[in-house]
Coordinates of C-alpha atoms in Angstrom, one line a residue:
M7 CA -20.5 3.0 -9.2
A8 CA -19.3 1.1 -6.0
S9 CA -17.0 3.1 -3.9
V10 CA -14.3 2.4 -1.2
A11 CA -12.9 4.5 1.6
C12 CA -9.4 3.5 2.5
I13 CA -8.2 4.9 5.8
G14 CA -4.5 5.0 6.8
E15 CA -1.1 6.7 6.5
C16 CA 1.3 7.2 3.7
M17 CA 4.9 8.0 4.7
V18 CA 8.1 9.2 3.0
E19 CA 10.2 6.1 2.2
L20 CA 14.0 6.1 2.0
R21 CA 15.3 2.9 0.5
Q22 CA 18.9 1.9 -0.2
A23 CA 19.4 2.3 -4.0
Q24 CA 20.5 -0.8 -5.8
G25 CA 24.1 -0.6 -6.8
G26 CA 24.5 2.6 -4.8
H27 CA 22.6 4.6 -7.4
A28 CA 19.2 6.3 -7.2
S29 CA 16.9 5.6 -10.1
G30 CA 13.5 6.5 -11.5
H31 CA 11.6 9.5 -10.1
S32 CA 13.2 9.0 -6.7
T33 CA 16.0 11.2 -5.3
G34 CA 19.4 10.0 -4.1
H35 CA 21.6 11.3 -1.3
A36 CA 25.2 10.2 -0.6
A37 CA 25.7 9.3 3.1
G38 CA 28.9 9.4 5.0
Q39 CA 31.4 6.6 5.7
G40 CA 29.6 3.2 5.7
G41 CA 26.6 4.7 4.0
G42 CA 25.4 4.9 0.4
L43 CA 22.8 6.3 -1.9
Y44 CA 19.1 6.2 -1.0
S45 CA 16.1 6.6 -3.2
R46 CA 13.1 8.5 -2.0
G47 CA 9.6 7.4 -2.6
F48 CA 6.3 7.0 -0.7
G49 CA 4.8 4.0 1.0
G50 CA 1.8 2.9 3.1
D51 CA -0.2 -0.4 3.2
T52 CA -3.7 1.1 2.8
L53 CA -2.4 3.5 0.2
N54 CA -1.0 0.6 -1.8
T55 CA -4.4 -1.1 -1.7
A56 CA -6.1 2.2 -2.8
V57 CA -3.8 2.4 -5.8
Y58 CA -4.5 -1.1 -6.9
L59 CA -8.2 -0.6 -6.4
A60 CA -8.1 2.4 -8.6
R61 CA -6.2 0.5 -11.2
L62 CA -8.9 -2.2 -11.0
E63 CA -11.5 0.5 -11.9
V64 CA -13.0 0.8 -8.4
K65 CA -13.8 4.3 -7.2
V66 CA -11.7 4.9 -4.1
D67 CA -10.9 7.8 -1.8
Y68 CA -7.9 7.9 0.5
L69 CA -8.7 9.3 4.0
T70 CA -5.7 10.6 5.9
A71 CA -4.0 13.8 7.1
L72 CA -1.0 15.4 5.5
G73 CA 1.1 18.6 6.1
D74 CA 1.2 21.7 3.9
D75 CA 4.8 20.9 2.8
A76 CA 6.2 20.0 -0.7
L77 CA 6.4 16.3 0.1
S78 CA 2.7 16.2 1.0
D79 CA 2.0 18.1 -2.3
E80 CA 3.9 15.4 -4.2
M81 CA 1.9 12.7 -2.5
I82 CA -1.4 14.4 -3.5
A83 CA -0.2 14.7 -7.1
A84 CA 0.9 11.1 -7.2
W85 CA -2.4 9.8 -5.8
T86 CA -4.4 12.0 -8.2
A87 CA -2.3 10.6 -11.2
E88 CA -3.4 7.1 -10.1
S89 CA -7.1 8.1 -9.9
V90 CA -7.2 7.8 -6.1
G91 CA -9.6 10.4 -4.7
T92 CA -8.0 13.0 -2.4
R93 CA -11.1 15.0 -1.4
R94 CA -11.0 13.4 2.1
V95 CA -7.4 14.3 2.8
V96 CA -7.0 16.9 5.5
R97 CA -4.0 19.3 5.2
L98 CA -2.5 20.5 8.5
P99 CA -0.4 23.7 8.5
G100 CA 3.0 23.2 9.8
K101 CA 2.9 19.4 9.9
L102 CA 4.8 16.8 8.0
P103 CA 4.2 13.2 6.9
G104 CA 6.0 10.4 8.7
L105 CA 9.3 8.9 7.4
Y106 CA 10.8 5.5 7.3
M107 CA 14.1 4.1 6.1
I108 CA 14.8 0.6 4.7
Q109 CA 18.2 -0.9 5.0
T110 CA 19.0 -4.3 3.4
D111 CA 21.9 -6.5 4.4
A112 CA 24.1 -8.7 2.3
N113 CA 21.5 -11.5 2.5
G114 CA 18.7 -9.4 1.4
E115 CA 17.0 -9.1 4.8
R116 CA 15.3 -5.8 5.4
Q117 CA 15.3 -3.6 8.5
F118 CA 13.0 -0.7 9.0
F119 CA 13.5 2.5 10.9
H120 CA 10.6 4.9 11.5
W121 CA 10.2 8.6 12.4
R122 CA 6.4 9.1 12.6
D123 CA 5.5 10.1 16.2
S124 CA 4.5 13.6 15.1
A125 CA 3.2 12.8 11.7
A126 CA 0.1 14.6 10.5
A127 CA -1.9 11.3 9.9
R128 CA -1.8 10.5 13.7
Q129 CA -4.1 13.4 14.4
L130 CA -6.8 12.4 11.9
M131 CA -9.3 11.3 14.7
N132 CA -8.8 14.5 16.7
L133 CA -9.4 17.4 14.3
P134 CA -12.2 20.0 13.8
E135 CA -12.8 18.2 10.5
T136 CA -13.0 14.7 12.0
D137 CA -16.8 14.6 12.5
E138 CA -17.5 15.5 8.9
L139 CA -14.9 13.0 7.7
L140 CA -16.4 10.2 9.8
N141 CA -19.9 11.0 8.8
S142 CA -18.9 10.7 5.2
L143 CA -18.2 7.0 5.7
M144 CA -21.9 6.3 5.4
S145 CA -21.7 7.3 1.7
Y146 CA -19.3 4.4 0.8
D147 CA -20.0 0.8 -0.1
I148 CA -16.9 -0.4 1.7
I149 CA -14.6 1.0 4.4
Y150 CA -11.2 -0.6 4.4
L151 CA -8.4 -0.2 6.9
S152 CA -5.6 -2.2 8.5
A153 CA -4.2 -2.8 12.0
I154 CA -1.5 -0.4 11.0
T155 CA -4.2 2.3 10.6
L156 CA -5.6 1.6 14.0
S157 CA -2.1 1.6 15.6
I158 CA -1.5 5.3 14.8
Y159 CA -4.5 6.6 16.7
D160 CA -4.9 6.8 20.5
A161 CA -7.7 4.8 22.3
A162 CA -10.2 7.7 22.1
G163 CA -9.5 8.0 18.4
R164 CA -10.0 4.3 17.7
D165 CA -13.3 4.4 19.7
R166 CA -14.5 7.4 17.6
L167 CA -13.6 5.5 14.4
F168 CA -15.3 2.3 15.4
A169 CA -18.5 4.2 16.4
A170 CA -18.6 5.8 13.0
I171 CA -18.0 2.5 11.3
K172 CA -20.9 0.9 13.2
R173 CA -23.2 3.8 12.2
A174 CA -22.2 3.3 8.5
R175 CA -22.9 -0.4 8.7
L176 CA -26.4 0.3 9.8
L177 CA -26.9 1.9 6.4
G178 CA -25.4 -1.0 4.5
T179 CA -21.7 -0.1 4.3
R180 CA -19.4 -3.1 4.7
F181 CA -16.3 -2.9 6.9
V182 CA -13.2 -4.8 5.7
F183 CA -10.4 -5.2 8.2
D184 CA -6.9 -6.3 7.2
T185 CA -4.8 -7.5 10.2
N186 CA -1.4 -6.5 8.8
F187 CA 0.2 -6.6 12.3
R188 CA 3.4 -4.7 13.0
A189 CA 4.6 -5.1 16.6
R190 CA 6.5 -1.9 16.6
G191 CA 3.3 0.1 16.2
W192 CA 1.8 -1.1 19.5
P193 CA 2.8 -0.3 23.1
D194 CA 2.3 -4.0 23.9
R195 CA 0.6 -7.0 22.5
D196 CA -2.2 -6.9 25.1
V197 CA -3.4 -3.6 23.7
A198 CA -3.1 -4.9 20.2
R199 CA -5.2 -8.0 21.1
E200 CA -7.9 -5.8 22.6
V201 CA -8.1 -3.6 19.5
F202 CA -8.1 -6.7 17.2
A203 CA -11.0 -8.2 19.1
A204 CA -13.0 -5.0 18.6
A205 CA -12.2 -4.9 14.9
F206 CA -13.1 -8.6 14.5
A207 CA -16.4 -8.0 16.1
A208 CA -17.2 -5.0 13.9
A209 CA -15.9 -6.4 10.6
D210 CA -18.0 -7.9 7.7
I211 CA -14.9 -9.2 6.1
V212 CA -11.5 -10.0 7.7
L213 CA -8.4 -10.5 5.7
T214 CA -5.7 -12.1 7.8
S215 CA -2.7 -14.5 7.8
T216 CA -1.0 -17.0 10.0
E217 CA 2.0 -14.6 10.1
D218 CA -0.1 -11.9 11.6
L219 CA -2.1 -13.9 14.0
L220 CA 0.7 -16.2 15.3
A221 CA 2.6 -13.0 16.3
L222 CA -0.4 -12.1 18.5
Y223 CA -1.5 -15.5 19.6
P224 CA 1.7 -17.7 19.6
G225 CA 1.3 -21.5 19.7
E226 CA -2.4 -21.5 18.7
S227 CA -3.6 -23.9 16.0
R228 CA -5.2 -22.8 12.7
E229 CA -8.6 -23.7 14.0
Q230 CA -8.1 -21.7 17.3
L231 CA -7.0 -18.7 15.3
M232 CA -9.9 -18.8 13.0
A233 CA -12.3 -19.3 15.9
R234 CA -11.2 -15.9 17.3
I235 CA -12.8 -14.1 14.3
P236 CA -16.6 -14.0 14.4
S237 CA -17.0 -12.0 11.2
P238 CA -19.2 -13.6 8.5
E239 CA -16.5 -13.6 5.9
L240 CA -12.9 -14.6 6.6
V241 CA -9.9 -14.9 4.3
F242 CA -7.1 -16.7 6.1
R243 CA -3.8 -16.8 4.2
L244 CA -1.4 -19.5 5.1
A245 CA 2.4 -19.6 5.0
E246 CA 2.2 -21.3 1.6
P247 CA 0.3 -19.6 -1.2
V248 CA -3.1 -20.9 0.0
S249 CA -6.1 -19.2 1.4
L250 CA -8.8 -20.7 3.6
L251 CA -12.1 -19.0 3.1
R252 CA -15.0 -19.1 5.6
F253 CA -18.3 -17.6 4.8
P254 CA -21.8 -18.6 5.9
G255 CA -22.1 -22.4 6.1
T256 CA -19.0 -23.1 4.2
T257 CA -15.2 -23.3 4.3
Y258 CA -13.1 -23.5 1.1
E259 CA -9.4 -23.8 0.2
V260 CA -8.1 -21.7 -2.6
R261 CA -4.5 -22.3 -3.9
A262 CA -2.6 -19.8 -5.9
E263 CA -1.5 -20.9 -9.4
P264 CA 2.2 -22.0 -9.6
M265 CA 4.7 -19.2 -10.1
T266 CA 6.2 -19.0 -13.6
K267 CA 8.5 -16.0 -12.9
P268 CA 11.1 -15.5 -10.1
V269 CA 10.0 -13.7 -6.9
V270 CA 11.7 -10.3 -6.8
D271 CA 10.1 -8.4 -3.9
T272 CA 7.2 -9.5 -1.7
T273 CA 6.3 -5.9 -0.7
A274 CA 2.6 -5.2 -1.1
A275 CA 1.7 -8.8 -1.8
G276 CA -1.0 -8.6 0.9
D277 CA -2.1 -5.1 -0.1
S278 CA -2.6 -6.1 -3.7
F279 CA -4.4 -9.3 -2.7
A280 CA -6.8 -7.1 -0.6
A281 CA -7.5 -4.8 -3.6
A282 CA -8.2 -7.6 -6.0
Y283 CA -10.4 -9.4 -3.5
I284 CA -12.4 -6.3 -2.7
A285 CA -12.8 -5.4 -6.4
A286 CA -14.0 -8.8 -7.2
R287 CA -16.5 -8.9 -4.4
L288 CA -17.9 -5.5 -5.4
A289 CA -18.2 -6.8 -9.0
G290 CA -20.4 -9.6 -7.8
S291 CA -17.9 -12.5 -7.5
D292 CA -18.2 -14.9 -4.7
P293 CA -15.4 -15.2 -2.1
V294 CA -13.8 -18.2 -3.9
E295 CA -13.4 -16.3 -7.2
A296 CA -12.4 -13.2 -5.3
A297 CA -9.6 -15.1 -3.5
R298 CA -8.4 -16.4 -6.9
A299 CA -8.3 -12.8 -8.2
G300 CA -6.3 -11.8 -5.1
H301 CA -3.8 -14.6 -5.6
R302 CA -3.4 -13.7 -9.3
L303 CA -2.6 -10.1 -8.6
A304 CA -0.3 -10.7 -5.6
S305 CA 1.6 -13.3 -7.7
L306 CA 2.2 -10.7 -10.3
V307 CA 3.1 -7.9 -7.9
I308 CA 5.9 -9.9 -6.2
C309 CA 7.7 -10.3 -9.6
Y310 CA 8.5 -6.6 -9.5
A311 CA 10.6 -4.4 -7.2
G312 CA 8.6 -2.0 -5.0
A313 CA 5.1 -1.9 -3.7
I314 CA 3.5 -0.5 -6.9
I315 CA 4.2 -2.2 -10.1
P316 CA 4.4 -0.3 -13.4
G317 CA 1.0 0.4 -15.0
Y318 CA 1.9 -1.6 -18.1
A319 CA 2.4 -4.7 -15.9
M320 CA -1.1 -4.8 -14.6
P321 CA -3.2 -7.7 -15.8
P322 CA -5.7 -7.1 -18.5
K323 CA -9.2 -6.1 -17.4
K324 CA -11.5 -9.1 -17.0
R325 CA -15.1 -9.3 -15.8
H326 CA -15.4 -11.2 -12.5
R327 CA -17.9 -14.1 -12.4
P328 CA -19.0 -16.3 -9.6
A329 CA -16.9 -19.5 -9.5
T330 CA -18.5 -22.7 -10.8
T331 CA -16.1 -25.2 -9.3
R332 CA -15.1 -25.2 -5.7
Q333 CA -12.9 -27.3 -3.4
A334 CA -14.3 -27.7 0.1
T335 CA -12.1 -28.3 3.1
T336 CA -12.8 -30.5 6.1

């Protein structure tokens, strides 16, 4: 059975509860004057992808570091319930996971506040267990991580990770890099550009978007942005629900099907796209059909609140097949 290693960080999430009331399995806390109730959950881009991969019946392990606290215990239990493997999670005595808070204004615009500088996940590349963890990457079919993952490690940690990925690729493991750029995670854009260039050079598949790349390379054309990425397989999501695919000898355009339901929350649209794309490629689909699968799942996910939709809302299982009709772009 094909397997995926997702590397990253999951944090405690505090979100303003709708209507001032906490709901579901989250907990609420009343703030002082000018505040309100917040619901507590967990969030992380690569973790979201791992959950959707597991739901798509892909064997997946999540590689991260957590503390030995009750919140970390809850995370482990939640991931296990979703069939996400936790054997590669390192537990650090006395440490805690990071935390972030989401505030939403009257117009629905979200603002994020982070407390993560001392989070356990940031130490993953500098532990006694790190060598064993990195050597295990050679046992997976795909290694998946995002730019957010790379932003939490120092330069030495990133170098150590890239070296391990290169060793794994020599044995046939494929590296999938998702650009998911968040400026707040980087000391400056020059450092981010340098790290992105290293990831692009090492990756077999790059999942990116105009939103991510224009934040790093403002003013560049679509062609210039794509030319920065030498990887053999590229998925370039545009501002509209369209993906440009580039793989050996060919470029294709894949459009998402028109939405039939209202958009509720775009959280995890890219994370779920990545999961469906990877699952389809592992199942033997070509990039065109894989992108269609990605758009289908992302279009469903954004019709529900939160990053992870209810299990009953997942699309029915279907076997991925290579596409028979394709639309080439010029």
